[in-house]
CSV table of C-alpha atoms and ligand atoms in Angstrom, one decimal:
chain,number,residue,atom,x,y,z
A,1184,MET,CA,-50.0,-15.3,-56.3
A,1185,LYS,CA,-48.9,-19.0,-57.6
A,1186,LYS,CA,-46.0,-19.8,-59.6
A,1187,PRO,CA,-46.6,-18.8,-63.1
A,1188,ILE,CA,-47.8,-21.8,-65.7
A,1189,ARG,CA,-46.0,-22.1,-68.8
A,1190,VAL,CA,-48.4,-22.6,-71.8
A,1191,ALA,CA,-46.8,-23.4,-75.0
A,1192,VAL,CA,-49.1,-23.3,-78.1
A,1193,THR,CA,-48.1,-23.9,-81.6
A,1194,GLY,CA,-49.8,-22.6,-84.2
A,1195,ALA,CA,-50.3,-19.6,-82.3
A,1196,ALA,CA,-51.1,-17.5,-85.4
A,1197,GLY,CA,-53.8,-19.5,-87.0
A,1198,GLN,CA,-57.4,-19.1,-86.6
A,1199,ILE,CA,-57.8,-21.5,-83.3
A,1200,GLY,CA,-54.6,-19.5,-82.1
A,1201,TYR,CA,-56.4,-16.2,-82.4
A,1202,ALA,CA,-59.4,-17.3,-80.5
A,1203,LEU,CA,-57.5,-19.3,-77.8
A,1204,LEU,CA,-55.0,-17.2,-76.5
A,1205,PRO,CA,-56.9,-14.3,-75.1
A,1206,ARG,CA,-58.9,-16.8,-73.2
A,1207,ILE,CA,-56.0,-18.4,-71.6
A,1208,ALA,CA,-54.2,-15.1,-70.9
A,1209,SER,CA,-57.8,-13.9,-69.3
A,1210,GLY,CA,-57.6,-16.8,-66.8
A,1211,GLU,CA,-60.4,-18.9,-68.3
A,1212,MET,CA,-58.3,-21.9,-69.0
A,1213,LEU,CA,-56.4,-22.0,-65.7
A,1214,GLY,CA,-57.9,-19.9,-63.2
A,1215,LYS,CA,-58.4,-16.2,-62.3
A,1216,ASP,CA,-55.5,-16.2,-59.8
A,1217,GLN,CA,-53.3,-17.9,-62.2
A,1218,GLU,CA,-50.6,-16.2,-64.0
A,1219,VAL,CA,-49.5,-17.6,-67.3
A,1220,ILE,CA,-46.5,-17.3,-69.5
A,1221,LEU,CA,-47.2,-17.7,-73.2
A,1222,GLN,CA,-44.6,-19.6,-75.1
A,1223,LEU,CA,-45.7,-19.4,-78.9
A,1224,VAL,CA,-44.6,-21.4,-81.7
A,1225,GLU,CA,-45.2,-20.7,-85.3
A,1226,ILE,CA,-43.2,-21.8,-88.6
A,1227,PRO,CA,-40.7,-19.2,-90.0
A,1228,PRO,CA,-43.0,-17.6,-92.8
A,1229,VAL,CA,-45.9,-16.9,-90.1
A,1230,MET,CA,-43.2,-15.4,-87.6
A,1231,ASP,CA,-44.2,-11.8,-88.3
A,1232,ALA,CA,-47.8,-12.6,-88.2
A,1233,LEU,CA,-47.2,-13.8,-84.8
A,1234,ARG,CA,-45.5,-10.7,-83.7
A,1235,GLY,CA,-48.9,-9.1,-84.6
A,1236,VAL,CA,-50.8,-11.4,-82.4
A,1237,ALA,CA,-48.3,-10.7,-79.5
A,1238,MET,CA,-48.7,-7.0,-80.2
A,1239,GLU,CA,-52.6,-7.3,-79.6
A,1240,LEU,CA,-52.0,-9.4,-76.5
A,1241,ASP,CA,-50.2,-6.6,-75.1
A,1242,ASP,CA,-52.8,-4.2,-76.0
A,1243,CYS,CA,-55.4,-6.3,-74.2
A,1244,ALA,CA,-53.5,-5.5,-70.9
A,1245,PHE,CA,-54.3,-8.9,-69.5
A,1246,PRO,CA,-53.0,-8.7,-65.8
A,1247,LEU,CA,-52.5,-12.5,-65.6
A,1248,LEU,CA,-50.1,-12.6,-68.6
A,1249,ARG,CA,-46.8,-12.4,-67.0
A,1250,GLU,CA,-44.4,-12.9,-70.5
A,1251,MET,CA,-44.5,-14.1,-74.1
A,1252,ILE,CA,-41.9,-16.0,-75.6
A,1253,LEU,CA,-42.4,-16.5,-79.5
A,1254,SER,CA,-40.2,-19.1,-81.2
A,1255,GLU,CA,-40.1,-21.0,-84.4
A,1256,ASP,CA,-38.2,-23.8,-82.8
A,1257,PRO,CA,-40.2,-26.2,-80.4
A,1258,ARG,CA,-36.9,-26.9,-78.4
A,1259,HIS,CA,-36.8,-23.3,-77.4
A,1260,GLY,CA,-40.7,-22.9,-77.4
A,1261,PHE,CA,-41.2,-26.1,-75.3
A,1262,GLU,CA,-38.8,-25.3,-72.5
A,1263,GLY,CA,-39.9,-25.5,-69.1
A,1264,ALA,CA,-43.6,-25.7,-70.3
A,1265,ASP,CA,-46.2,-27.4,-67.9
A,1266,LEU,CA,-48.9,-27.3,-70.7
A,1267,VAL,CA,-48.3,-27.9,-74.5
A,1268,LEU,CA,-50.9,-27.4,-76.8
A,1269,LEU,CA,-50.3,-28.8,-80.0
A,1270,VAL,CA,-52.6,-26.9,-82.4
A,1271,GLY,CA,-50.2,-26.3,-85.3
A,1272,ALA,CA,-51.1,-28.2,-88.2
A,1273,LYS,CA,-52.9,-28.0,-91.6
A,1274,PRO,CA,-56.6,-27.8,-91.8
A,1275,ARG,CA,-58.7,-29.7,-94.2
A,1276,GLY,CA,-60.5,-28.1,-97.0
A,1277,LYS,CA,-64.2,-28.9,-98.5
A,1278,GLY,CA,-64.6,-32.4,-99.5
A,1279,GLN,CA,-61.7,-33.9,-97.5
A,1280,GLN,CA,-61.7,-36.2,-94.6
A,1281,ARG,CA,-59.6,-35.1,-91.5
A,1282,GLY,CA,-57.5,-38.6,-92.4
A,1283,ASP,CA,-56.5,-37.1,-95.4
A,1284,LEU,CA,-54.3,-35.0,-93.6
A,1285,ILE,CA,-52.3,-37.7,-92.1
A,1286,ARG,CA,-49.0,-37.7,-94.2
A,1287,ASP,CA,-48.8,-33.7,-94.3
A,1288,ASN,CA,-49.5,-33.3,-90.5
A,1289,GLY,CA,-48.1,-36.4,-88.8
A,1290,PRO,CA,-44.5,-35.5,-89.5
A,1291,ILE,CA,-45.0,-32.3,-87.5
A,1292,PHE,CA,-45.4,-34.4,-84.3
A,1293,VAL,CA,-42.4,-36.7,-84.5
A,1294,GLY,CA,-40.1,-33.6,-83.6
A,1295,GLN,CA,-42.7,-31.8,-81.3
A,1296,GLY,CA,-43.0,-35.2,-79.5
A,1297,ARG,CA,-39.1,-35.5,-78.9
A,1298,ALA,CA,-39.0,-31.8,-78.0
A,1299,ILE,CA,-41.3,-32.2,-75.5
A,1300,ALA,CA,-39.6,-35.2,-73.7
A,1301,GLU,CA,-36.3,-33.2,-73.8
A,1302,VAL,CA,-37.2,-29.5,-72.9
A,1303,ALA,CA,-40.7,-29.5,-71.3
A,1304,ASP,CA,-41.0,-29.5,-67.4
A,1305,ALA,CA,-41.2,-33.1,-66.0
A,1306,GLY,CA,-44.7,-32.8,-65.3
A,1307,VAL,CA,-45.8,-31.7,-68.6
A,1308,ARG,CA,-49.6,-32.5,-69.9
A,1309,VAL,CA,-49.9,-32.6,-73.7
A,1310,ALA,CA,-53.3,-31.7,-75.7
A,1311,VAL,CA,-53.2,-32.4,-79.2
A,1312,VAL,CA,-55.8,-30.7,-81.6
A,1313,GLY,CA,-54.2,-30.5,-84.9
A,1314,ASN,CA,-55.9,-33.4,-87.2
A,1315,PRO,CA,-56.2,-36.0,-87.4
A,1316,ALA,CA,-55.9,-35.5,-83.7
A,1317,ASN,CA,-55.8,-38.9,-82.0
A,1318,THR,CA,-53.1,-40.2,-84.8
A,1319,ASN,CA,-51.0,-37.2,-84.3
A,1320,ALA,CA,-51.0,-37.8,-80.3
A,1321,LEU,CA,-50.0,-41.1,-81.0
A,1322,ILE,CA,-47.1,-39.9,-83.0
A,1323,ALA,CA,-46.0,-37.2,-80.4
A,1324,MET,CA,-46.7,-40.0,-77.6
A,1325,ALA,CA,-44.5,-42.7,-79.5
A,1326,ASN,CA,-41.5,-40.0,-79.7
A,1327,ALA,CA,-41.5,-38.6,-76.2
A,1328,GLY,CA,-39.4,-41.4,-74.4
A,1329,GLY,CA,-39.1,-40.8,-70.8
A,1330,LEU,CA,-42.5,-39.5,-70.1
A,1331,PRO,CA,-45.7,-41.2,-68.7
A,1332,ARG,CA,-48.1,-42.0,-72.0
A,1333,GLU,CA,-51.1,-40.9,-70.1
A,1334,ARG,CA,-49.8,-37.2,-70.4
A,1335,PHE,CA,-50.6,-37.1,-74.2
A,1336,THR,CA,-54.5,-36.8,-75.1
A,1337,ALA,CA,-56.4,-35.4,-78.1
A,1338,MET,CA,-59.1,-33.4,-78.3
A,1339,THR,CA,-62.8,-34.8,-78.4
A,1340,ARG,CA,-64.5,-32.1,-76.0
A,1341,LEU,CA,-65.6,-30.2,-79.0
A,1342,ASP,CA,-67.5,-33.1,-80.1
A,1343,GLN,CA,-69.2,-33.7,-76.6
A,1344,ASN,CA,-70.1,-29.9,-76.7
A,1345,ARG,CA,-71.8,-30.4,-80.1
A,1346,ALA,CA,-73.5,-33.5,-78.8
A,1347,ALA,CA,-74.9,-31.8,-76.0
A,1348,ALA,CA,-75.9,-29.0,-78.1
A,1349,GLN,CA,-78.0,-31.1,-80.1
A,1350,LEU,CA,-79.7,-33.0,-77.3
A,1351,ALA,CA,-80.7,-29.9,-75.6
A,1352,GLY,CA,-82.0,-28.5,-78.5
A,1353,ARG,CA,-84.2,-31.5,-79.3
A,1354,ALA,CA,-85.4,-31.7,-75.8
A,1355,GLY,CA,-86.0,-27.9,-75.0
A,1356,VAL,CA,-83.6,-27.7,-72.2
A,1357,GLU,CA,-80.6,-25.6,-71.1
A,1358,VAL,CA,-77.5,-27.4,-72.1
A,1359,SER,CA,-76.4,-27.3,-68.9
A,1360,ALA,CA,-79.2,-30.1,-68.2
A,1361,VAL,CA,-77.5,-32.5,-70.4
A,1362,THR,CA,-74.7,-34.7,-68.8
A,1363,ASN,CA,-72.7,-38.0,-69.3
A,1364,VAL,CA,-72.2,-37.2,-72.8
A,1365,ALA,CA,-69.4,-39.6,-73.9
A,1366,ILE,CA,-67.6,-39.7,-77.3
A,1367,TRP,CA,-66.0,-42.8,-78.2
A,1368,GLY,CA,-63.2,-43.5,-81.1
A,1369,ASN,CA,-61.6,-41.3,-83.3
A,1370,HIS,CA,-62.4,-37.4,-83.8
A,1371,SER,CA,-63.7,-38.4,-87.1
A,1372,ALA,CA,-67.2,-39.1,-88.9
A,1373,THR,CA,-66.6,-42.7,-87.5
A,1374,GLN,CA,-66.9,-41.3,-83.8
A,1375,TYR,CA,-69.7,-42.5,-81.8
A,1376,PRO,CA,-71.5,-39.9,-79.7
A,1377,ASP,CA,-73.1,-42.0,-77.1
A,1378,PHE,CA,-76.7,-41.1,-76.7
A,1379,GLU,CA,-77.6,-44.2,-74.5
A,1380,ASN,CA,-75.5,-43.4,-71.5
A,1381,ALA,CA,-76.6,-39.5,-71.7
A,1382,ARG,CA,-78.6,-38.1,-69.4
A,1383,ILE,CA,-81.1,-35.0,-69.5
A,1384,GLY,CA,-82.1,-33.6,-66.3
A,1385,GLY,CA,-80.6,-36.8,-64.5
A,1386,ARG,CA,-82.7,-39.1,-66.9
A,1387,PRO,CA,-81.8,-41.1,-69.7
A,1388,ALA,CA,-81.7,-39.2,-72.9
A,1389,THR,CA,-83.3,-41.9,-74.8
A,1390,GLU,CA,-86.5,-41.5,-72.4
A,1391,VAL,CA,-86.6,-37.5,-72.6
A,1392,ILE,CA,-86.5,-37.3,-76.2
A,1393,GLY,CA,-88.4,-40.6,-77.1
A,1394,ASP,CA,-87.1,-40.7,-80.7
A,1395,ARG,CA,-84.8,-43.2,-81.3
A,1396,GLU,CA,-84.9,-42.7,-84.9
A,1397,TRP,CA,-83.6,-39.1,-84.5
A,1398,LEU,CA,-81.0,-40.3,-82.0
A,1399,GLU,CA,-79.6,-42.9,-84.6
A,1400,GLY,CA,-80.1,-40.8,-87.6
A,1401,ASP,CA,-79.9,-36.9,-87.4
A,1402,PHE,CA,-78.3,-36.6,-84.1
A,1403,LEU,CA,-75.3,-39.0,-84.9
A,1404,GLY,CA,-75.0,-38.0,-88.3
A,1405,THR,CA,-75.2,-34.2,-87.3
A,1406,VAL,CA,-72.3,-34.7,-84.7
A,1407,GLN,CA,-70.1,-37.0,-86.7
A,1408,LYS,CA,-70.3,-34.4,-89.6
A,1409,ARG,CA,-70.3,-31.0,-87.9
A,1410,GLY,CA,-67.0,-30.4,-88.6
A,1411,ALA,CA,-67.5,-30.7,-92.5
A,1412,ALA,CA,-70.7,-28.7,-92.2
A,1413,ILE,CA,-69.0,-25.7,-90.8
A,1414,ILE,CA,-66.2,-26.0,-93.3
A,1415,GLU,CA,-68.8,-26.0,-95.8
A,1416,ALA,CA,-70.8,-23.0,-94.4
A,1417,ARG,CA,-67.7,-21.0,-93.1
A,1418,GLY,CA,-65.2,-21.8,-96.0
A,1419,GLN,CA,-62.9,-22.5,-93.0
A,1420,SER,CA,-62.7,-25.0,-90.3
A,1421,SER,CA,-64.3,-24.2,-86.8
A,1422,ALA,CA,-61.9,-22.1,-84.9
A,1423,MET,CA,-64.1,-20.2,-81.9
A,1424,SER,CA,-65.9,-23.5,-80.9
A,1425,ALA,CA,-62.6,-25.3,-80.9
A,1426,ALA,CA,-60.7,-22.9,-78.8
A,1427,SER,CA,-63.7,-23.2,-76.3
A,1428,ALA,CA,-63.4,-26.7,-76.2
A,1429,LEU,CA,-60.0,-26.6,-75.8
A,1430,VAL,CA,-60.3,-24.3,-72.9
A,1431,ASP,CA,-63.1,-26.7,-71.2
A,1432,HIS,CA,-60.5,-29.6,-72.0
A,1433,VAL,CA,-57.6,-28.2,-69.8
A,1434,ARG,CA,-59.8,-26.3,-67.2
A,1435,ASP,CA,-61.5,-29.8,-66.3
A,1436,TRP,CA,-58.1,-31.7,-66.4
A,1437,MET,CA,-55.7,-29.4,-64.7
A,1438,ALA,CA,-57.5,-26.2,-63.3
A,1439,GLY,CA,-59.1,-27.6,-60.0
A,1440,THR,CA,-62.5,-28.2,-61.7
A,1441,PRO,CA,-62.8,-31.9,-61.3
A,1442,THR,CA,-65.6,-33.9,-63.3
A,1443,PRO,CA,-69.0,-33.4,-61.0
A,1444,GLU,CA,-69.7,-36.6,-59.4
A,1445,GLY,CA,-71.7,-38.6,-61.3
A,1446,ASP,CA,-70.8,-36.9,-64.4
A,1447,TRP,CA,-67.8,-37.6,-67.0
A,1448,VAL,CA,-66.2,-35.7,-70.0
A,1449,SER,CA,-64.8,-37.0,-73.2
A,1450,MET,CA,-61.1,-37.0,-73.7
A,1451,ALA,CA,-58.9,-39.1,-76.3
A,1452,VAL,CA,-56.5,-40.7,-74.1
A,1453,PRO,CA,-54.1,-43.7,-74.4
A,1454,SER,CA,-56.2,-46.8,-74.0
A,1455,ASP,CA,-55.4,-49.1,-71.1
A,1456,GLY,CA,-57.5,-52.0,-72.5
A,1457,SER,CA,-60.7,-50.8,-71.1
A,1458,TYR,CA,-64.1,-52.0,-73.3
A,1459,GLY,CA,-61.7,-54.0,-75.2
A,1460,ILE,CA,-60.1,-51.0,-77.3
A,1461,GLU,CA,-56.5,-52.0,-78.1
A,1462,GLU,CA,-54.0,-50.7,-75.7
A,1463,GLY,CA,-51.9,-47.7,-76.5
A,1464,LEU,CA,-54.3,-46.6,-79.2
A,1465,ILE,CA,-55.5,-42.9,-78.4
A,1466,SER,CA,-59.2,-43.3,-78.4
A,1467,SER,CA,-61.7,-41.2,-77.0
A,1468,PHE,CA,-63.1,-42.5,-73.6
A,1469,PRO,CA,-65.5,-41.0,-71.0
A,1470,VAL,CA,-63.1,-40.0,-68.2
A,1471,ARG,CA,-63.3,-38.5,-65.0
A,1472,THR,CA,-60.7,-35.7,-64.4
A,1473,ASP,CA,-59.3,-35.0,-60.7
A,1474,GLY,CA,-58.7,-31.2,-61.6
A,1475,GLN,CA,-55.2,-31.6,-61.0
A,1476,GLY,CA,-53.7,-33.1,-64.2
A,1477,GLY,CA,-55.0,-36.8,-63.6
A,1478,TYR,CA,-58.1,-38.6,-65.0
A,1479,GLU,CA,-59.4,-42.2,-65.2
A,1480,ILE,CA,-61.4,-44.1,-67.7
A,1481,VAL,CA,-64.7,-44.4,-66.5
A,1482,GLN,CA,-65.5,-48.3,-66.2
A,1483,GLY,CA,-68.6,-50.5,-66.1
A,1484,LEU,CA,-70.7,-48.6,-68.7
A,1485,ASP,CA,-73.3,-50.5,-70.9
A,1486,LEU,CA,-72.6,-50.8,-74.6
A,1487,SER,CA,-75.3,-51.9,-76.7
A,1488,THR,CA,-74.9,-53.9,-80.1
A,1489,PHE,CA,-75.7,-50.7,-81.5
A,1490,ALA,CA,-72.9,-49.0,-79.9
A,1491,ARG,CA,-70.2,-51.7,-79.7
A,1492,GLU,CA,-70.5,-51.9,-83.7
A,1493,ARG,CA,-70.1,-48.1,-83.8
A,1494,VAL,CA,-67.2,-48.2,-81.2
A,1495,ASP,CA,-65.5,-51.1,-83.0
A,1496,ALA,CA,-65.6,-49.3,-86.7
A,1497,SER,CA,-64.1,-46.0,-85.0
A,1498,VAL,CA,-61.3,-48.0,-83.5
A,1499,GLN,CA,-60.8,-49.8,-86.7
A,1500,GLU,CA,-60.1,-46.5,-88.3
A,1501,LEU,CA,-57.5,-45.9,-85.5
A,1502,GLU,CA,-55.7,-48.9,-86.3
A,1503,GLU,CA,-55.7,-48.1,-90.1
A,1504,GLU,CA,-54.7,-44.4,-89.4
A,1505,ARG,CA,-51.6,-45.9,-87.3
A,1506,SER,CA,-50.6,-48.3,-89.9
A,1507,VAL,CA,-50.3,-45.2,-92.2
A,1508,VAL,CA,-48.0,-43.6,-90.0
A,1509,GLU,CA,-46.1,-46.7,-88.8
A,1510,ASP,CA,-42.7,-45.2,-89.7
A,1511,LEU,CA,-43.1,-42.1,-87.6
A,1512,LEU,CA,-43.9,-44.1,-84.5
A,1513,GLY,CA,-40.2,-45.0,-83.9
A,1514,SER,CA,-37.9,-43.1,-81.7
A,1515,GLY,CA,-38.7,-44.1,-78.2
A,1516,SER,CA,-42.3,-44.1,-76.8
A,1517,ALA,CA,-43.6,-42.5,-73.5
A,1518,THR,CA,-44.3,-45.3,-71.2
B,1969,NAD,P1,-54.8,-22.5,-89.1
B,1969,NAD,O1,-54.3,-23.1,-90.6
B,1969,NAD,O2,-55.6,-21.1,-89.0
B,1969,NAD,O3,-53.6,-22.4,-88.4
B,1969,NAD,C1,-52.6,-23.4,-88.2
B,1969,NAD,C2,-51.3,-22.8,-87.9
B,1969,NAD,O4,-50.4,-23.5,-87.6
B,1969,NAD,C3,-50.7,-21.8,-89.0
B,1969,NAD,O5,-50.5,-20.7,-88.5
B,1969,NAD,C4,-49.6,-22.6,-89.2
B,1969,NAD,O6,-48.8,-21.6,-89.8
B,1969,NAD,C5,-49.2,-23.2,-88.2
B,1969,NAD,N1,-48.4,-24.7,-88.1
B,1969,NAD,C6,-48.2,-25.2,-89.0
B,1969,NAD,N2,-47.2,-26.4,-89.1
B,1969,NAD,C7,-46.7,-25.9,-87.7
B,1969,NAD,C8,-45.5,-26.2,-87.2
B,1969,NAD,N3,-44.6,-27.4,-87.6
B,1969,NAD,N4,-45.2,-25.8,-86.0
B,1969,NAD,C9,-46.3,-24.6,-85.5
B,1969,NAD,N5,-46.8,-24.3,-86.2
B,1969,NAD,C10,-47.3,-24.8,-87.2
B,1969,NAD,O7,-55.4,-23.7,-88.7
B,1969,NAD,P2,-56.4,-23.9,-87.7
B,1969,NAD,O8,-57.9,-23.5,-88.0
B,1969,NAD,O9,-56.0,-22.9,-86.4
B,1969,NAD,O10,-56.6,-25.3,-87.2
B,1969,NAD,C11,-55.4,-25.9,-86.7
B,1969,NAD,C12,-55.6,-27.7,-86.8
B,1969,NAD,O11,-56.6,-27.8,-85.8
B,1969,NAD,C13,-56.1,-28.2,-88.0
B,1969,NAD,O12,-55.3,-29.3,-88.2
B,1969,NAD,C14,-57.5,-28.3,-87.6
B,1969,NAD,O13,-58.0,-29.2,-88.7
B,1969,NAD,C15,-57.4,-28.6,-86.5
B,1969,NAD,N6,-58.8,-28.8,-85.3
B,1969,NAD,C16,-59.0,-29.7,-84.7
B,1969,NAD,C17,-60.2,-29.9,-84.0
B,1969,NAD,C18,-60.5,-30.7,-83.0
B,1969,NAD,O14,-61.8,-30.9,-82.4
B,1969,NAD,N7,-59.4,-31.9,-82.7
B,1969,NAD,C19,-61.2,-28.6,-84.3
B,1969,NAD,C20,-60.7,-27.7,-85.1
B,1969,NAD,C21,-59.7,-27.5,-86.0
B,1970,LMR,C1,-63.6,-29.9,-86.3
B,1970,LMR,O1,-64.2,-30.8,-85.9
B,1970,LMR,O2,-64.6,-28.9,-86.6
B,1970,LMR,C2,-62.4,-30.0,-86.7
B,1970,LMR,O3,-62.0,-31.1,-86.4
B,1970,LMR,C3,-62.1,-29.4,-88.1
B,1970,LMR,C4,-62.6,-30.4,-89.1
B,1970,LMR,O4,-61.8,-30.6,-90.0
B,1970,LMR,O5,-63.7,-30.6,-89.0
C-alpha cells in the first residue's frame, strides 16, 4: 500500500461536500489502491453537521479511508495536505450571477491561501470550486507566497462535461465519442465552450452536427447558463455534477490518468500569456495533464474571429473581477 494522501476539503458539510466525500473515500478520485486521510474544514456553526457527515462516512466502512480530521481552522485542517479542495463558499441564488458573490466569498480565500502556504505539504495541489471560482483561485494564489503558482487551479470541468453532453445528445452518440472540448475564460456566463476545435468520433464537431446556428445559439447559451438553469429547476445549485467534475479534474491531474494522446481537458490555470491571455490571470484553457500533478496548456489551436471575440470578452470579465478584489491580492503571491 502507498503512503496515504491527505485531502483537505473546505465546506465539507455542504451540498457538494456530501456528494464528493464518498467518492474520494471510495477511491474514485485518487485510485482504488490509494488510502486517503480526509481533513474536513467547516465554519464553527456547521461543525455539528460536519460531525454527522463524518459519522456517515464511518458507517460507509470505506476500506481506503484511513482517518478523518475535522476542523474549523484551516491552519489545522490543511496541515500536511497533499491536495486542498476549496469548496466552502456561499452559492448564488436565483437571479444572481456568480460574480455577485465576489465580495462575500473572496475574503475567505485570503486566509486559506496563506494557510496553504504555511502548513500544507510542499508539493500541495489546489483546486477551487467556490464561486466565483477563477477569481477566488487568484486570491488564494496571491496569498500563498513560497508556492509555485501553477499549483492553483479552478474547476471548469463541469462546463466541459456539460458541453460534451450537449454535443453528444445533438449528434446522437455516446458522450465518450466527444473529445477535445475546451472551455476558455471564466467559469461564468461569458465562458466560451469551443465547439470549433471539438471532435465527435474523431471528426470535427461542426461537420458532424452541421448546424452552425445551433452551435452558436442554443449550444453556447445552454452551456453558459446551465448553472442558472439548475438553480431555477432545483432551487439549489448543482452539487452531484459539481462533485463528479471535481473527481474528474483531480483524477486526470494527479491520479495517474494522463490526458489521452490527442485529447485535452479544461482547467482554469494561471495564464502564462498563451493565446494573448494576460499572464497571471486564472483562465480556463485546454490543458494536457500528466497524471502526476503536472499539466501544460495546449498550444497552437486555431481561434476564429467568432471564438476570439468571446474569449476576449470572458478574459475582460476576469480583469474586471480582479479589479474588484485588488485589496485581497496583497500578502505575497505564489510565484
Ligand atoms: P453549500 O452552501 O451547500 O455549502 C457550502 C459550505 O461551505 C457550507 O457548509 C458552509 O458552512 C461552508 N463554508 C462557508 N464558508 C466557509 C469557510 N470560510 N471555510 C470552510 N467552510 C465554509 O454550497 P455548495 O452547493 O456546496 O457550493 C459551494 C460553492 O461551490 C458555492 O460557491 C457554489 O457556487 C460553488 N460551485 C461551483 C461550481 C463550479 O463548477 N466551479 C459548481 C457548483 C457549485
Ligand atoms: C454551476 O456551474 O453549476 C455552479 O457554478 C453553480 C452556479 O452558481 O451556477
